[in-house]
C-alpha positions as a printed NumPy array, in Angstrom:
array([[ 37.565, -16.766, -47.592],
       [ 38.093, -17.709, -43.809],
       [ 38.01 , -13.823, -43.028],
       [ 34.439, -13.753, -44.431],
       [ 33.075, -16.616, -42.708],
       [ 34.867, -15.845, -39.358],
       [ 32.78 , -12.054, -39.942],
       [ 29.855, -13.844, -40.344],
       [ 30.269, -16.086, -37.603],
       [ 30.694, -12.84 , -35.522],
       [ 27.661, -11.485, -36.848],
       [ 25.701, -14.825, -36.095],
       [ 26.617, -14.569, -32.512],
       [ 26.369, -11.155, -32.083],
       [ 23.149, -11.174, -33.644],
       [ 22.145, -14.215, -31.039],
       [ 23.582, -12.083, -28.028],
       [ 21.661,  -9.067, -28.951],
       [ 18.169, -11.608, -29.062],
       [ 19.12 , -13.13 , -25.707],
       [ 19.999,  -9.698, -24.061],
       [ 16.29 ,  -8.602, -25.607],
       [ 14.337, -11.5  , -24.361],
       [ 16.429, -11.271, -20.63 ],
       [ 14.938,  -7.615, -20.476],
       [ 11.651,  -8.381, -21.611],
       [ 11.288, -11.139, -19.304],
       [ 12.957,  -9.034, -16.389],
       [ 10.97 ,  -5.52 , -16.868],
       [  7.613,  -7.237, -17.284],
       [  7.45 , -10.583, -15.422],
       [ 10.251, -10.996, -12.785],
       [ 10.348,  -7.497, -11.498],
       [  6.412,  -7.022, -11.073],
       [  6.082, -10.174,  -9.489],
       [  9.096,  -9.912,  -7.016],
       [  7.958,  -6.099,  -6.308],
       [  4.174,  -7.294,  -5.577],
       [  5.622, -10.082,  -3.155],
       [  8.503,  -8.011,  -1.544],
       [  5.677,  -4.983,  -0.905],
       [  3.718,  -7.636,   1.046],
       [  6.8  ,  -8.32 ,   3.943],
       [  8.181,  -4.582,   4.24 ],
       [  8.234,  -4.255,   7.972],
       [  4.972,  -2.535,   9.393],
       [  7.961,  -0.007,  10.908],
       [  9.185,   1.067,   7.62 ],
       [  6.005,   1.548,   5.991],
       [  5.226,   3.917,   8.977],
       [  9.037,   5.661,   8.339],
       [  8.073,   5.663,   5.001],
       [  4.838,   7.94 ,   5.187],
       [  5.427,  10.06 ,   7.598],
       [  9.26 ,  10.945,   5.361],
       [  6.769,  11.315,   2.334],
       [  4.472,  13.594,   4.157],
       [  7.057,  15.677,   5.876],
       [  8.754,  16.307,   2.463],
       [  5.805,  17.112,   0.664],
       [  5.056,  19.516,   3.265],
       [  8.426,  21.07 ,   2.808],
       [  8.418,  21.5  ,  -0.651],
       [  4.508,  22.464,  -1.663],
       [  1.911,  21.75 ,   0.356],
       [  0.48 ,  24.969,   2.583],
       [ -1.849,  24.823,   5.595],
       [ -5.546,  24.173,   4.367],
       [ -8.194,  26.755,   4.277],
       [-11.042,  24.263,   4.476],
       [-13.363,  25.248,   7.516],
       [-13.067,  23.201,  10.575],
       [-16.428,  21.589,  10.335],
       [-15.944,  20.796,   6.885],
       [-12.984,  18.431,   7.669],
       [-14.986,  17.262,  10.449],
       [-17.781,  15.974,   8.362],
       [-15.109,  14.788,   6.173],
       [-12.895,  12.543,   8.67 ],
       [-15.977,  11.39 ,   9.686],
       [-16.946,  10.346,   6.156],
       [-13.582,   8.595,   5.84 ],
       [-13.41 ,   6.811,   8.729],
       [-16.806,   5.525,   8.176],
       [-15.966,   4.578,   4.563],
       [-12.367,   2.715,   5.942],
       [-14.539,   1.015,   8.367],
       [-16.319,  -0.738,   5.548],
       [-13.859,  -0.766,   3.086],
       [-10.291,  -1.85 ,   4.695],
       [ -8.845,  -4.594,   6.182],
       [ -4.961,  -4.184,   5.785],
       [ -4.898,  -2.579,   9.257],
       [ -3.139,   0.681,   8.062],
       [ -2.823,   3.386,  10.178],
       [ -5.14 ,   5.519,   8.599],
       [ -5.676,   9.175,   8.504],
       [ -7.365,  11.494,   6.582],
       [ -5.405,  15.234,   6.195],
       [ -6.165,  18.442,   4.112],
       [ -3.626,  20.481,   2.213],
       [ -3.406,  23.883,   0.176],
       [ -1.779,  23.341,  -2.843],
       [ -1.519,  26.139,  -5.5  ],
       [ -4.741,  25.382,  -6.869],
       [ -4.233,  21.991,  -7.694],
       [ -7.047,  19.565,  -7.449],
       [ -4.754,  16.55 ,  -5.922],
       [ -5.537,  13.4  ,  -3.676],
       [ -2.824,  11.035,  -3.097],
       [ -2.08 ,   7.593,  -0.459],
       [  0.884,   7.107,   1.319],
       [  2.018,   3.703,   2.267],
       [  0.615,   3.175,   5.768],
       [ -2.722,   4.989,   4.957],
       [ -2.13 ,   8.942,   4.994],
       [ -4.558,  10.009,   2.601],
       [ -4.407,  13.643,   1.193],
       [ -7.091,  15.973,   0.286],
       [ -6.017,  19.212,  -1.481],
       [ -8.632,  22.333,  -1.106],
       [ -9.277,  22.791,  -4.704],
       [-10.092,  18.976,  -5.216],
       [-12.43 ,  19.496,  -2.263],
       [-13.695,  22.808,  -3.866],
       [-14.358,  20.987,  -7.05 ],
       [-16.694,  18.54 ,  -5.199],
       [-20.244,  19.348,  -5.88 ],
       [-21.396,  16.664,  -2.919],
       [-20.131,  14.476,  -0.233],
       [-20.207,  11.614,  -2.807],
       [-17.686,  12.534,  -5.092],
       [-15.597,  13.055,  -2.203],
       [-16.353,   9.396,  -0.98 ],
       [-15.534,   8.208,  -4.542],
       [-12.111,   9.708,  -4.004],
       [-11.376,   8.627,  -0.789],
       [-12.258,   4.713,  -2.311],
       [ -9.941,   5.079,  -4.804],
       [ -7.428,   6.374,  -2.694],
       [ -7.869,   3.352,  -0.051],
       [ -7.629,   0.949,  -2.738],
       [ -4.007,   2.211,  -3.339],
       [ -3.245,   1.413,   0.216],
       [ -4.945,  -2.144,   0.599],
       [ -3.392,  -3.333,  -2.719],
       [  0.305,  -1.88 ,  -2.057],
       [  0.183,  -0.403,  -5.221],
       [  2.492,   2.655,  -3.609],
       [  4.803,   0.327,  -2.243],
       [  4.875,  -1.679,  -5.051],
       [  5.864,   1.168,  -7.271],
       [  8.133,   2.118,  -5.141],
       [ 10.201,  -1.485,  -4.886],
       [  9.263,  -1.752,  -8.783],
       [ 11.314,   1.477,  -9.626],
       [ 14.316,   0.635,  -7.704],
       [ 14.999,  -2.77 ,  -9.049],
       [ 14.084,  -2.042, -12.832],
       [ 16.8  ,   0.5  , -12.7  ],
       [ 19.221,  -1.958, -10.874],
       [ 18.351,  -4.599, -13.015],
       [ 18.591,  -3.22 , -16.124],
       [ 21.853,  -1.476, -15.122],
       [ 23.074,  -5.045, -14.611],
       [ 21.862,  -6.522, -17.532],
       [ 23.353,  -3.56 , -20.129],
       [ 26.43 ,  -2.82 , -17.962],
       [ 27.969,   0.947, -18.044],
       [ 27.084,   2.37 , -21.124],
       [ 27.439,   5.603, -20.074],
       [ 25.403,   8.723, -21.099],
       [ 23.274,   6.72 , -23.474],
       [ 22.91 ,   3.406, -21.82 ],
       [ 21.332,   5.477, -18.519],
       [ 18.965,   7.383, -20.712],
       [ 17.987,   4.103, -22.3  ],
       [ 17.469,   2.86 , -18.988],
       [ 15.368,   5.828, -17.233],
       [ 13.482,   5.127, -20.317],
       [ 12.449,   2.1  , -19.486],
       [ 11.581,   2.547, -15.935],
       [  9.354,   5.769, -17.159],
       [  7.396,   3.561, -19.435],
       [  6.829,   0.429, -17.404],
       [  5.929,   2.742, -14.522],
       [  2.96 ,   3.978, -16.687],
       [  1.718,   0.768, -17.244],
       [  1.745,   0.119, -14.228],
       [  0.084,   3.043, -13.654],
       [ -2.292,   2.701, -15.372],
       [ -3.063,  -1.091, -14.417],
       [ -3.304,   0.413, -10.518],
       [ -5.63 ,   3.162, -11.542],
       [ -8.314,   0.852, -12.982],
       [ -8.116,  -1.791, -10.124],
       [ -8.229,   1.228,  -7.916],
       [-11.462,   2.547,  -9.33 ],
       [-12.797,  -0.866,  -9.543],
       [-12.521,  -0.586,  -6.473],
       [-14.01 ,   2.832,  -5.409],
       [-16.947,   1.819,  -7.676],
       [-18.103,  -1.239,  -6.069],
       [-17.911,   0.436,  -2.711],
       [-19.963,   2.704,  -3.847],
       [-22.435,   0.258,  -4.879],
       [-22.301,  -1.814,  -1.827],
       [-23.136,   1.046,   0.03 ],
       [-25.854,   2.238,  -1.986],
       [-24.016,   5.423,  -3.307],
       [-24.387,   6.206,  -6.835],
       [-21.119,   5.14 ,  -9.166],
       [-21.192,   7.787, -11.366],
       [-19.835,   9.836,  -8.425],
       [-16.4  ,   9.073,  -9.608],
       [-16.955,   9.749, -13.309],
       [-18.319,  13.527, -12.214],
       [-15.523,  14.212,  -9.901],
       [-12.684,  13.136, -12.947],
       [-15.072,  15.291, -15.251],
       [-14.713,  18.076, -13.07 ],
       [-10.996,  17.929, -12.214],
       [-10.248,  17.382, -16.523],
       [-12.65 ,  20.779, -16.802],
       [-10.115,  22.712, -14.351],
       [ -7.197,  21.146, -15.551],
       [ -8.347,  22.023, -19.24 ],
       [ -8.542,  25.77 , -17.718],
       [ -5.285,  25.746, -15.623],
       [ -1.75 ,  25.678, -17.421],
       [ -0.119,  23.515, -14.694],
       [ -3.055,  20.765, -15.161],
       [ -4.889,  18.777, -12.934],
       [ -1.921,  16.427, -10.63 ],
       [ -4.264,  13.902,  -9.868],
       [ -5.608,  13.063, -13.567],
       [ -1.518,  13.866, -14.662],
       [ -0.736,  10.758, -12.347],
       [ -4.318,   8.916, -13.271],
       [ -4.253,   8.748, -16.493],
       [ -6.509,   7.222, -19.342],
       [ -9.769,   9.684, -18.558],
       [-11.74 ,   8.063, -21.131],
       [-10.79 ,   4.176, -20.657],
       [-11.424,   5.411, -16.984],
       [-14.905,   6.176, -17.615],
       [-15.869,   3.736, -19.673],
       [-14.954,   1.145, -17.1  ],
       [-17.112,   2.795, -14.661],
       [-20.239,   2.633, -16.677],
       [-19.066,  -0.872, -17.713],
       [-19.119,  -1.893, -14.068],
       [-22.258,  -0.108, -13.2  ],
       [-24.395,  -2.17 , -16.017],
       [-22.683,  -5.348, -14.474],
       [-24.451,  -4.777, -11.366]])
């Protein structure tokens, strides 16, 4: 009789361990960490952001990028687009820079944390005007004024350390389960950073009396080539949620 209720007691505060453990996690992947990450991004040393892009630059250099075939004068007209649009657009005080890379074909933009902003050719060959490239560039410095690389970046790190503390070594399993994690919380946030970023890139556009729908043709015509290209489209692989995407573009654009 004692065995039984001394197995059920077990059970009872196993049971309550395994709830605590849960609602420590919850609490940790989706309200600490995003807030600490968000704050710590703000007071990373202006040095190491600097250290930070040029690494990120250097390495995607190394391992993909080639020397752009873009004429000279169309980069011209296109720094000079972007530094008209960060004029208008940023206050951080990022060191920005505009740069164009060959990529195997993909259509790719990306920020790096102190304002590097990359342009791959076929992104810039998919471009049917100046405007969809200035839609880019908006979303692009939205990612650098709202930290969202750093951010992701801090956010990362401690989810894994965090949740390696809270479950312990658990081996094979317990590291998968943990990856896991990290993998889908980074989509979220993701996905939250995409949608404040085009927010973003639309109501510059409105402000400066360009047309919002820019945006919405230029992911149109990067999901066409990715449709038609077995590796996919990087950019809208890393932006996801094409259709939510839209729809709060056209939202925005009837709010105005």
């Amino acid at each position: 009789m004692n065995s039984n209720q001394d197995a059920k007691n077990w059970l009872y505060i196993s049971l309550s361990i395994v709830v605590v453990i849960a609602v420590l996690a919850y609490q940790t992947v989706f309200v600490i960490v995003p807030y600490v990450s968000t704050e710590l991004a703000k007071k990373v040393p202006p040095s190491i952001v600097e250290f930070l892009d040029e690494m990120t630059l250097e390495s995607l250099d190394e391992e993909g990028f080639s020397p752009s075939d873009i004429p000279k004068e169309t980069q011209d007209r296109l720094r000079h687009l972007f530094t008209s649009l960060v004029a208008e657009n940023a206050q951080s005080g990022r060191a920005y820079q505009l740069v164009f890379r060959a990529w195997d074909g993909i259509a790719n933009a990306m920020a790096l944390p102190n304002g590097t902003i990359v342009l791959t050719d076929r992104l810039i060959e998919l471009a049917t005007n100046d405007e969809q490239i200035a839609a880019v560039l908006l979303h692009e410095i939205a990612h650098v004024e709202e930290n969202h690389g750093l951010e992701g970046l801090i956010k990362s790190s401690l989810l894994s350390v965090s949740l390696s503390a809270l479950f312990g070594d658990v081996g094979a399993m317990g590291e998968i389960l943990v990856q896991g994690a990290v993998f889908g919380t980074d989509l979220k946030y993701s996905r939250d950073a995409e949608l404040e970023a085009d927010a973003f890139a639309v109501n510059a556009l409105l402000q400066g009396s360009k047309d919002p729908m820019s945006l919405e043709e230029i992911l149109s015509s990067i999901s066409g080539d990715a449709d038609n290209d077995q590796m996919g489209s990087t950019w809208l692989s890393s932006h996801p949620d094409l259709p939510q995407r839209i729809e709060q573009i056209r939202q925005i654009k009837l709010a105005m």
